[in-house]
Short mmCIF file of C-alpha atoms in Angstrom, two decimals:
data_model
loop_
_atom_site.label_atom_id
_atom_site.label_comp_id
_atom_site.label_asym_id
_atom_site.label_seq_id
_atom_site.Cartn_x
_atom_site.Cartn_y
_atom_site.Cartn_z
CA MET F 27 -91.13 -53.60 147.33
CA LYS F 28 -92.73 -50.38 146.21
CA PRO F 29 -96.16 -50.55 144.61
CA GLY F 30 -95.72 -50.64 140.88
CA GLY F 31 -92.27 -52.16 141.02
CA ARG F 32 -90.81 -54.79 138.69
CA ARG F 33 -92.86 -57.93 138.12
CA PRO F 34 -91.94 -61.02 136.12
CA ILE F 35 -92.59 -60.38 132.45
CA GLY F 36 -93.05 -62.38 129.30
CA THR F 37 -93.84 -65.99 128.90
CA ARG F 38 -90.29 -67.28 129.23
CA THR F 39 -90.10 -70.49 131.30
CA ALA F 40 -87.33 -71.19 133.82
CA GLN F 41 -86.12 -74.49 135.24
CA GLY F 42 -85.03 -73.16 138.59
CA GLN F 43 -81.88 -71.43 139.63
CA LEU F 44 -79.52 -73.99 138.12
CA GLY F 45 -81.18 -73.59 134.74
CA ALA F 46 -80.81 -69.83 134.97
CA TYR F 47 -77.11 -70.10 135.77
CA ARG F 48 -76.62 -72.56 132.89
CA ASP F 49 -78.20 -70.12 130.44
CA VAL F 50 -75.74 -67.32 131.27
CA LEU F 51 -72.67 -69.40 132.18
CA ALA F 52 -70.85 -68.61 128.92
CA LEU F 53 -71.51 -64.90 129.38
CA VAL F 54 -70.35 -64.90 133.00
CA THR F 55 -67.22 -66.83 132.02
CA ALA F 56 -66.41 -64.26 129.33
CA LEU F 57 -66.95 -61.32 131.67
CA THR F 58 -64.92 -63.00 134.44
CA LEU F 59 -61.98 -63.24 132.02
CA LEU F 60 -62.60 -59.61 131.06
CA GLN F 61 -62.47 -58.55 134.72
CA GLY F 62 -59.19 -60.44 134.96
CA ALA F 63 -57.86 -58.53 131.95
CA MET F 64 -58.83 -55.22 133.50
CA ALA F 65 -57.11 -56.13 136.79
CA ALA F 66 -54.01 -57.22 134.91
CA VAL F 67 -53.93 -53.87 133.07
CA SER F 68 -53.59 -52.01 136.38
CA VAL F 69 -50.59 -54.04 137.48
CA VAL F 70 -48.80 -53.94 134.12
CA MET F 71 -49.49 -50.22 133.68
CA SER F 72 -48.21 -49.09 137.07
CA LEU F 73 -45.21 -51.39 137.34
CA SER F 74 -44.06 -50.91 133.73
CA LEU F 75 -44.23 -47.14 133.99
CA LEU F 76 -42.43 -47.20 137.34
CA LYS F 77 -39.71 -49.32 135.81
CA ALA F 78 -39.40 -46.86 132.95
CA GLY F 79 -38.87 -43.98 135.42
CA VAL F 80 -42.33 -42.41 135.33
CA GLY F 81 -43.42 -40.92 138.63
CA ALA F 82 -46.69 -41.50 140.50
CA SER F 83 -48.21 -38.29 139.20
CA GLY F 84 -47.65 -39.41 135.58
CA ILE F 85 -49.11 -42.82 136.35
CA GLY F 86 -52.15 -41.11 137.88
CA LEU F 87 -52.69 -39.18 134.66
CA VAL F 88 -52.53 -42.38 132.60
CA ALA F 89 -54.96 -44.05 134.96
CA SER F 90 -57.30 -41.07 134.59
CA ALA F 91 -57.18 -41.38 130.78
CA TYR F 92 -58.05 -45.08 131.07
CA SER F 93 -61.03 -44.15 133.23
CA ALA F 94 -62.12 -41.43 130.79
CA GLY F 95 -62.11 -43.99 127.97
CA PHE F 96 -64.06 -46.36 130.17
CA LEU F 97 -66.76 -43.74 130.87
CA ALA F 98 -66.92 -42.76 127.21
CA GLY F 99 -67.33 -46.40 126.23
CA THR F 100 -70.13 -46.83 128.76
CA LEU F 101 -72.07 -44.04 127.14
CA ILE F 102 -71.42 -44.75 123.43
CA ALA F 103 -71.18 -48.57 123.36
CA PRO F 104 -74.97 -49.04 123.06
CA LEU F 105 -74.87 -47.22 119.71
CA GLU F 106 -72.24 -49.53 118.29
CA ILE F 107 -73.98 -52.62 119.64
CA ALA F 108 -77.22 -51.49 118.05
CA ARG F 109 -75.38 -51.06 114.71
CA ILE F 110 -73.52 -54.40 114.48
CA GLY F 111 -74.96 -56.60 117.27
CA HIS F 112 -73.59 -58.05 120.51
CA ILE F 113 -71.22 -60.69 119.15
CA ARG F 114 -69.62 -58.51 116.52
CA ALA F 115 -69.27 -55.59 118.92
CA PHE F 116 -67.73 -57.83 121.60
CA THR F 117 -65.33 -59.30 119.01
CA LEU F 118 -64.32 -55.90 117.63
CA LEU F 119 -63.69 -54.42 121.08
CA ALA F 120 -61.73 -57.46 122.30
CA GLY F 121 -59.52 -57.10 119.28
CA VAL F 122 -58.97 -53.43 119.96
CA ALA F 123 -58.07 -54.12 123.59
CA ALA F 124 -55.67 -56.94 122.70
CA LEU F 125 -53.92 -54.75 120.06
CA VAL F 126 -53.58 -51.95 122.66
CA ALA F 127 -51.96 -54.35 125.15
CA LEU F 128 -49.45 -55.55 122.50
CA SER F 129 -48.71 -51.95 121.43
CA LEU F 130 -47.87 -50.62 124.90
CA PRO F 131 -44.17 -51.63 124.86
CA VAL F 132 -43.71 -49.54 121.69
CA VAL F 133 -44.45 -46.24 123.49
CA ARG F 134 -41.90 -47.00 126.26
CA ALA F 135 -42.03 -44.22 128.88
CA SER F 136 -44.24 -41.77 126.98
CA VAL F 137 -47.05 -40.71 129.31
CA PRO F 138 -49.15 -39.24 126.42
CA GLY F 139 -48.63 -42.48 124.45
CA TRP F 140 -49.75 -44.66 127.34
CA ALA F 141 -52.68 -42.33 128.03
CA ILE F 142 -53.95 -42.50 124.44
CA LEU F 143 -53.60 -46.27 124.20
CA LEU F 144 -55.17 -46.96 127.61
CA SER F 145 -58.04 -44.63 126.90
CA LEU F 146 -58.80 -46.93 123.95
CA ALA F 147 -58.40 -49.95 126.20
CA GLY F 148 -60.83 -48.45 128.69
CA LEU F 149 -63.35 -47.72 125.97
CA ALA F 150 -63.07 -51.24 124.64
CA ALA F 151 -63.38 -52.87 128.08
CA SER F 152 -66.47 -50.90 128.98
CA GLY F 153 -68.06 -51.68 125.64
CA MET F 154 -67.42 -55.39 126.16
CA LEU F 155 -69.03 -55.13 129.64
CA THR F 156 -72.07 -53.37 128.14
CA ALA F 157 -72.51 -56.05 125.47
CA GLY F 158 -72.12 -58.93 127.93
CA GLU F 159 -74.24 -57.46 130.71
CA SER F 160 -77.09 -56.44 128.44
CA TRP F 161 -77.07 -60.03 127.08
CA ILE F 162 -77.19 -61.41 130.62
CA ALA F 163 -80.09 -59.04 131.40
CA ASN F 164 -82.02 -60.55 128.54
CA ALA F 165 -81.02 -64.18 129.21
CA ALA F 166 -81.77 -64.16 132.93
CA PRO F 167 -85.31 -65.28 133.89
CA PRO F 168 -86.99 -62.42 135.77
CA GLN F 169 -87.47 -64.43 138.97
CA SER F 170 -83.74 -65.32 139.07
CA ARG F 171 -82.17 -61.98 138.22
CA GLY F 172 -81.15 -61.18 141.80
CA ALA F 173 -79.43 -64.54 142.22
CA ILE F 174 -77.73 -64.32 138.89
CA LEU F 175 -76.50 -60.77 139.58
CA GLY F 176 -74.99 -61.99 142.88
CA PHE F 177 -73.45 -65.00 141.17
CA TYR F 178 -71.93 -62.82 138.43
CA HIS F 179 -70.60 -60.33 140.95
CA MET F 180 -68.82 -63.00 143.06
CA VAL F 181 -67.40 -64.99 140.14
CA SER F 182 -66.14 -61.91 138.31
CA LYS F 183 -64.39 -60.72 141.49
CA ALA F 184 -62.59 -64.07 141.56
CA GLY F 185 -61.21 -63.28 138.08
CA ALA F 186 -60.03 -59.84 139.25
CA ILE F 187 -58.26 -61.50 142.20
CA ALA F 188 -56.58 -64.27 140.22
CA ALA F 189 -55.24 -62.30 137.24
CA PRO F 190 -52.59 -60.23 139.12
CA PHE F 191 -51.10 -63.45 140.48
CA LEU F 192 -50.63 -64.67 136.90
CA VAL F 193 -49.14 -61.32 135.93
CA ALA F 194 -46.72 -61.52 138.90
CA SER F 195 -45.18 -64.64 137.40
CA SER F 196 -44.58 -62.99 134.01
CA MET F 197 -43.51 -59.39 134.56
CA SER F 198 -40.17 -59.78 132.75
CA GLY F 199 -39.84 -58.65 129.14
CA LEU F 200 -42.92 -58.68 126.93
CA ALA F 201 -44.64 -61.56 128.69
CA ALA F 202 -46.87 -59.38 130.85
CA PHE F 203 -48.22 -57.46 127.85
CA MET F 204 -48.83 -60.72 126.00
CA LEU F 205 -50.69 -62.06 129.03
CA VAL F 206 -52.98 -59.02 129.15
CA ALA F 207 -53.74 -59.43 125.42
CA ALA F 208 -54.38 -63.16 126.03
CA PHE F 209 -56.98 -62.33 128.70
CA PHE F 210 -58.88 -60.03 126.32
CA ILE F 211 -58.81 -62.67 123.59
CA ALA F 212 -59.81 -65.45 126.03
CA ALA F 213 -62.83 -63.36 127.07
CA LEU F 214 -63.94 -63.45 123.44
CA LEU F 215 -63.94 -67.23 123.11
CA PRO F 216 -67.08 -68.09 125.16
CA ILE F 217 -69.02 -65.37 123.33
CA ALA F 218 -67.86 -66.51 119.90
CA ALA F 219 -68.68 -70.13 120.68
CA THR F 220 -72.21 -69.56 121.97
CA ASN F 221 -75.18 -70.86 119.97
CA ARG F 222 -77.65 -68.60 121.73
CA SER F 223 -79.58 -66.13 119.60
CA GLN F 224 -78.65 -62.51 120.13
CA PRO F 225 -80.90 -60.74 122.61
CA ALA F 226 -83.18 -57.75 122.42
CA LEU F 227 -81.10 -54.60 122.96
CA PHE F 228 -81.68 -52.42 126.00
CA ALA F 229 -79.84 -50.48 128.72
CA ALA F 230 -80.85 -47.90 131.20
CA SER F 231 -80.86 -44.21 130.21
CA PRO F 232 -79.14 -42.20 133.00
CA PHE F 233 -80.63 -39.26 134.80
CA GLY F 234 -78.61 -36.06 134.80
CA PRO F 235 -76.66 -34.83 137.83
CA ARG F 236 -79.17 -32.08 138.76
CA ARG F 237 -82.03 -34.52 139.00
CA LEU F 238 -79.89 -36.91 140.97
CA LEU F 239 -78.81 -34.19 143.40
CA ARG F 240 -82.42 -33.16 144.03
CA ALA F 241 -83.53 -36.74 144.66
CA ALA F 242 -80.55 -38.34 146.49
CA PRO F 243 -77.64 -35.93 147.24
CA ALA F 244 -75.98 -38.37 149.65
CA SER F 245 -75.96 -41.04 146.95
CA VAL F 246 -74.41 -38.66 144.47
CA PHE F 247 -71.55 -37.70 146.78
CA ALA F 248 -71.06 -41.33 147.80
CA ALA F 249 -70.82 -42.44 144.14
CA LEU F 250 -68.45 -39.61 143.31
CA CYS F 251 -66.24 -40.53 146.32
CA ALA F 252 -66.42 -44.25 145.50
CA GLY F 253 -65.23 -43.57 141.97
CA ALA F 254 -62.44 -41.27 143.09
CA VAL F 255 -61.14 -43.38 145.95
CA ASN F 256 -61.76 -46.93 144.77
CA ASN F 257 -60.55 -46.38 141.22
CA SER F 258 -57.45 -44.55 142.46
CA VAL F 259 -56.65 -47.51 144.67
CA ALA F 260 -57.50 -50.04 141.95
CA GLN F 261 -55.17 -48.32 139.47
CA LEU F 262 -52.30 -47.18 141.78
CA TYR F 263 -52.00 -49.86 144.43
CA PRO F 264 -49.07 -51.47 142.51
CA VAL F 265 -47.10 -48.26 143.09
CA TYR F 266 -47.75 -48.57 146.83
CA ALA F 267 -46.80 -52.25 146.62
CA ALA F 268 -43.54 -51.47 144.79
CA ASP F 269 -42.52 -48.99 147.46
CA PHE F 270 -43.49 -51.36 150.28
CA GLN F 271 -41.91 -54.53 148.73
CA PRO F 272 -39.34 -53.39 146.15
CA GLY F 273 -37.89 -56.91 145.80
CA ASP F 274 -41.19 -58.43 144.66
CA PRO F 275 -43.53 -55.60 143.67
CA ALA F 276 -45.77 -57.67 141.38
CA GLY F 277 -46.16 -60.51 143.90
CA PHE F 278 -47.05 -58.18 146.77
CA ALA F 279 -49.36 -56.18 144.50
CA ALA F 280 -51.26 -59.37 143.76
CA ARG F 281 -51.59 -60.16 147.47
CA LEU F 282 -52.61 -56.61 148.29
CA ASN F 283 -55.30 -56.60 145.56
CA GLY F 284 -56.52 -60.00 146.75
CA ALA F 285 -56.85 -58.74 150.31
CA ILE F 286 -58.78 -55.64 149.26
CA LEU F 287 -61.22 -57.59 147.03
CA ILE F 288 -61.73 -60.42 149.52
CA GLY F 289 -62.48 -57.82 152.18
CA ALA F 290 -64.97 -56.22 149.85
CA MET F 291 -66.72 -59.52 149.13
CA LEU F 292 -66.90 -60.39 152.85
CA GLY F 293 -68.05 -56.92 153.89
CA LEU F 294 -70.78 -56.42 151.29
CA TRP F 295 -73.46 -58.69 152.76
CA PRO F 296 -73.34 -57.53 156.45
CA ILE F 297 -73.31 -53.91 155.29
CA GLY F 298 -76.23 -54.71 152.95
CA LEU F 299 -78.21 -56.32 155.79
CA LEU F 300 -77.58 -53.32 157.99
CA SER F 301 -78.77 -50.99 155.23
CA ASP F 302 -82.12 -52.78 155.09
CA LYS F 303 -82.63 -52.10 158.81
CA LEU F 304 -81.06 -48.64 159.34
CA ASP F 305 -80.99 -45.34 157.52
CA ARG F 306 -78.82 -46.14 154.45
CA ARG F 307 -76.97 -42.86 154.80
CA LEU F 308 -75.85 -43.85 158.27
CA VAL F 309 -74.58 -47.16 156.88
CA ILE F 310 -72.68 -45.30 154.13
CA ALA F 311 -71.16 -43.08 156.82
CA GLY F 312 -70.16 -46.08 158.91
CA ALA F 313 -68.60 -47.90 155.92
CA ALA F 314 -66.76 -44.75 154.92
CA ALA F 315 -65.44 -44.34 158.47
CA LEU F 316 -64.26 -47.91 158.48
CA GLY F 317 -62.54 -47.45 155.20
CA ALA F 318 -60.96 -44.16 156.31
CA ALA F 319 -59.58 -45.77 159.48
CA ALA F 320 -58.07 -48.64 157.49
CA ALA F 321 -56.63 -46.16 154.99
CA VAL F 322 -54.88 -44.35 157.83
CA GLY F 323 -53.40 -47.66 158.90
CA LEU F 324 -52.18 -48.38 155.35
CA ALA F 325 -50.62 -44.91 155.18
CA VAL F 326 -48.93 -45.27 158.58
CA PHE F 327 -47.47 -48.70 157.77
CA ALA F 328 -46.45 -47.80 154.20
CA GLY F 329 -42.80 -47.71 155.11
CA ALA F 330 -42.80 -50.50 157.65
CA ASN F 331 -41.84 -54.12 157.14
CA SER F 332 -45.17 -55.52 158.38
CA GLN F 333 -46.74 -57.30 155.44
CA GLY F 334 -49.34 -59.10 157.52
CA ILE F 335 -50.55 -55.92 159.16
CA VAL F 336 -50.75 -54.13 155.79
CA LEU F 337 -52.77 -56.98 154.28
CA LEU F 338 -55.12 -56.94 157.31
CA PHE F 339 -55.69 -53.22 156.89
CA ALA F 340 -56.19 -53.80 153.15
CA GLY F 341 -58.95 -56.28 153.83
CA ILE F 342 -60.66 -53.89 156.26
CA PHE F 343 -60.31 -51.09 153.71
CA GLY F 344 -62.01 -53.24 151.08
CA ALA F 345 -64.82 -54.12 153.48
CA GLY F 346 -65.54 -50.49 154.12
CA SER F 347 -64.62 -48.53 151.01
CA LEU F 348 -65.64 -51.01 148.34
CA SER F 349 -69.06 -51.86 149.83
CA TYR F 350 -70.86 -48.55 150.24
CA TYR F 351 -71.39 -47.89 146.54
CA ALA F 352 -74.07 -50.62 146.51
CA VAL F 353 -75.69 -48.92 149.52
CA ALA F 354 -75.64 -45.59 147.71
CA VAL F 355 -77.43 -47.17 144.74
CA ALA F 356 -79.99 -48.67 147.11
CA ASN F 357 -80.50 -45.28 148.75
CA ALA F 358 -81.07 -43.66 145.35
CA ALA F 359 -83.48 -46.40 144.36
CA ASP F 360 -85.46 -45.83 147.53
CA ARG F 361 -86.00 -42.22 146.49
CA ALA F 362 -87.06 -42.92 142.93
CA ARG F 363 -90.42 -43.83 141.48
CA PRO F 364 -90.54 -47.50 140.43
CA GLU F 365 -90.45 -46.59 136.72
CA ASP F 366 -87.37 -44.39 137.31
CA ILE F 367 -85.17 -46.82 139.25
CA THR F 368 -83.10 -48.04 136.30
CA SER F 369 -82.42 -44.46 135.14
CA MET F 370 -81.54 -43.43 138.70
CA MET F 371 -79.06 -46.39 138.97
CA ALA F 372 -77.53 -45.51 135.60
CA GLY F 373 -77.09 -41.88 136.63
CA ILE F 374 -75.32 -42.92 139.83
CA LEU F 375 -72.98 -45.04 137.70
CA VAL F 376 -72.12 -42.03 135.52
CA ILE F 377 -71.34 -40.02 138.65
CA TRP F 378 -69.06 -42.87 139.75
CA GLY F 379 -67.33 -42.66 136.36
CA ALA F 380 -66.72 -38.93 136.79
CA GLY F 381 -65.10 -39.58 140.15
CA SER F 382 -62.95 -42.32 138.67
CA ILE F 383 -61.49 -39.80 136.24
CA ALA F 384 -60.87 -37.10 138.87
CA GLY F 385 -59.39 -39.27 141.58
CA PRO F 386 -56.16 -40.79 140.16
CA PRO F 387 -54.40 -37.52 139.23
CA VAL F 388 -54.93 -36.19 142.74
CA ALA F 389 -53.88 -39.41 144.40
CA GLY F 390 -50.85 -39.70 142.11
CA ALA F 391 -49.76 -36.17 142.93
CA LEU F 392 -49.98 -36.89 146.66
CA MET F 393 -47.99 -40.08 146.18
CA GLN F 394 -45.32 -38.05 144.35
CA VAL F 395 -44.77 -35.62 147.22
CA LEU F 396 -45.31 -37.82 150.29
CA PRO F 397 -42.86 -40.50 151.41
CA GLY F 398 -43.46 -44.20 151.16
CA ALA F 399 -46.27 -43.91 148.57
CA SER F 400 -48.53 -43.20 151.53
CA GLY F 401 -50.25 -40.44 149.63
CA LEU F 402 -52.61 -42.94 147.99
CA PHE F 403 -54.21 -43.89 151.26
CA ILE F 404 -53.95 -40.42 152.76
CA PHE F 405 -56.07 -39.29 149.82
CA ALA F 406 -58.45 -42.17 150.47
CA SER F 407 -58.76 -41.38 154.18
CA LEU F 408 -59.45 -37.68 153.60
CA ALA F 409 -62.09 -38.34 150.92
CA LEU F 410 -63.80 -41.08 152.96
CA GLY F 411 -63.76 -38.90 156.05
CA LEU F 412 -65.44 -36.08 154.09
CA LEU F 413 -68.05 -38.59 152.82
CA CYS F 414 -68.78 -39.70 156.40
CA VAL F 415 -69.33 -36.07 157.52
CA THR F 416 -71.50 -35.33 154.46
CA CYS F 417 -73.77 -38.31 155.09
CA LEU F 418 -74.18 -37.48 158.75
CA SER F 419 -75.11 -33.92 157.81
CA ARG F 420 -77.69 -35.20 155.36
CA ILE F 421 -79.23 -37.29 158.15
CA ALA F 422 -79.58 -34.17 160.24
CA ILE F 423 -81.20 -32.27 157.34
CA SER F 424 -83.66 -34.74 155.84
CA PRO F 425 -85.60 -37.76 157.19
CA PRO F 426 -84.89 -41.33 156.03
CA VAL F 427 -87.09 -43.25 153.65
CA PRO F 428 -89.60 -45.29 155.72
CA ALA F 429 -88.67 -48.95 156.00
CA ASP F 430 -91.83 -50.15 154.23
CA ALA F 431 -91.11 -47.90 151.19
CA ARG F 432 -87.53 -49.11 150.63
CA GLU F 433 -86.31 -51.34 147.85
CA PRO F 434 -84.36 -54.39 149.08
CA PHE F 435 -80.57 -54.14 149.04
CA GLY F 436 -78.76 -55.78 146.15
CA VAL F 437 -75.27 -55.97 144.72
CA SER F 438 -74.59 -53.15 142.24
CA PRO F 439 -71.27 -53.46 140.33
CA ALA F 440 -70.02 -50.21 138.82
CA THR F 441 -69.57 -51.67 135.36
CA SER F 442 -71.99 -50.58 132.63
CA LEU F 443 -75.41 -49.01 132.08
CA ALA F 444 -76.71 -52.45 131.19
CA ILE F 445 -76.26 -53.71 134.77
CA ALA F 446 -79.55 -52.09 135.72
CA GLY F 447 -81.25 -54.51 133.36
CA ILE F 448 -80.13 -57.43 135.55
CA ASP F 449 -81.03 -55.77 138.82
CA PRO F 450 -84.45 -56.94 139.97
CA ARG F 451 -85.25 -53.59 141.55
CA GLY F 452 -85.65 -51.95 138.14
CA ASP F 453 -88.87 -51.46 136.25
CA ALA F 454 -89.89 -54.23 133.86
CA GLN F 455 -90.13 -51.80 130.97
CA GLN F 456 -86.47 -50.87 130.61
CA PRO F 457 -85.62 -47.58 128.87
CA ASP F 458 -83.95 -48.46 125.54
CA LEU F 459 -80.67 -46.80 124.63
CA PHE F 460 -80.17 -48.98 121.58
CA SER F 461 -83.28 -48.08 119.62
CA ALA F 462 -83.84 -44.94 117.65
CA PRO F 463 -85.72 -42.10 119.41
CA ALA F 464 -89.45 -42.12 118.90
CA ALA F 465 -90.81 -39.54 116.47
CA ASN F 466 -92.44 -36.51 118.05
#
């Protein structure tokens, strides 16, 4: 821990880890259902558009619009939460997302129509995440924040794994759209039923890209690559699944998504432990190389009838590609002053968001021109290979942060600016996006 880092603040008492979990259980439940809704959107979007005759390049554009809405919501949601409060903001945005889901069948195969509606869904989902995560940041006792962040990360991933299996059982007719709307509404119920008082409002104010590049260029490129690659896969994997298993595209998509996310959950901790012992940039390079190798395997077997092998490669891909973002955040935190850690982490998240917008159109275009939908993982392998080379070149150029000056590794979901408020590495005095600027 760096001198001057976060220390427990306030006079709030805590009754151990179980008490901390109990305080935020309603919030974690709501956000787990929200993660399920977001995972369901990907499956319904891709498979519905495919069925309507839209090609992979068009689906990639729609996915990019969803990501643009998500990034916009991340940046502007604090203003709306400050205006009407957490519960009203969460309720409003859940309603918007549910209405969008129910409106999607009306636009049929219109790519612009889907893009507009899903940009609204992305904005609503990111706003709901901001409201929920900033509330968790306030509710979590300071000494338990790391444990609660890990608990939230694991439980929410379970929601993202489970939801596509439910969608797979209801892809006919309007049922899938109704299920997505039901997930968004269900996420609202634990929030609406809580008797907790609304929290103080805060979220991290992000650094700009120039400052980030000066401080931690490897982390910037890793976050950009993580957004481009991982969001492309998260949005377009059902297209790959439909090409691989045309008789049961939704069922195989659910299994593929499950394999990727389970691999990510299993791979995060060993990669995190290594990053506390080795140069974090070397760990990012190794994780990227692992993900690139698995992506090559997924591209090669895209047209083969080897479901078990594909799912194995998917798990390895998740372990490599979906784990290094947290290492990139840790590397950036190592290179920031203690009072700047939350702003550094928020800036890295914005870079991830920019990558998440740029990646899907490129991946979709490659899927359109290459056989067997292999273009998705060819794109992933090329981007991850470039990330590996970039991190190795940074190692040759600049020395690592000394081990005794590093912040400890921690999970870092790419969700909202408020997530830095839960992370125990941040400074106790969080920058406040929700309050009015101080007078000069």
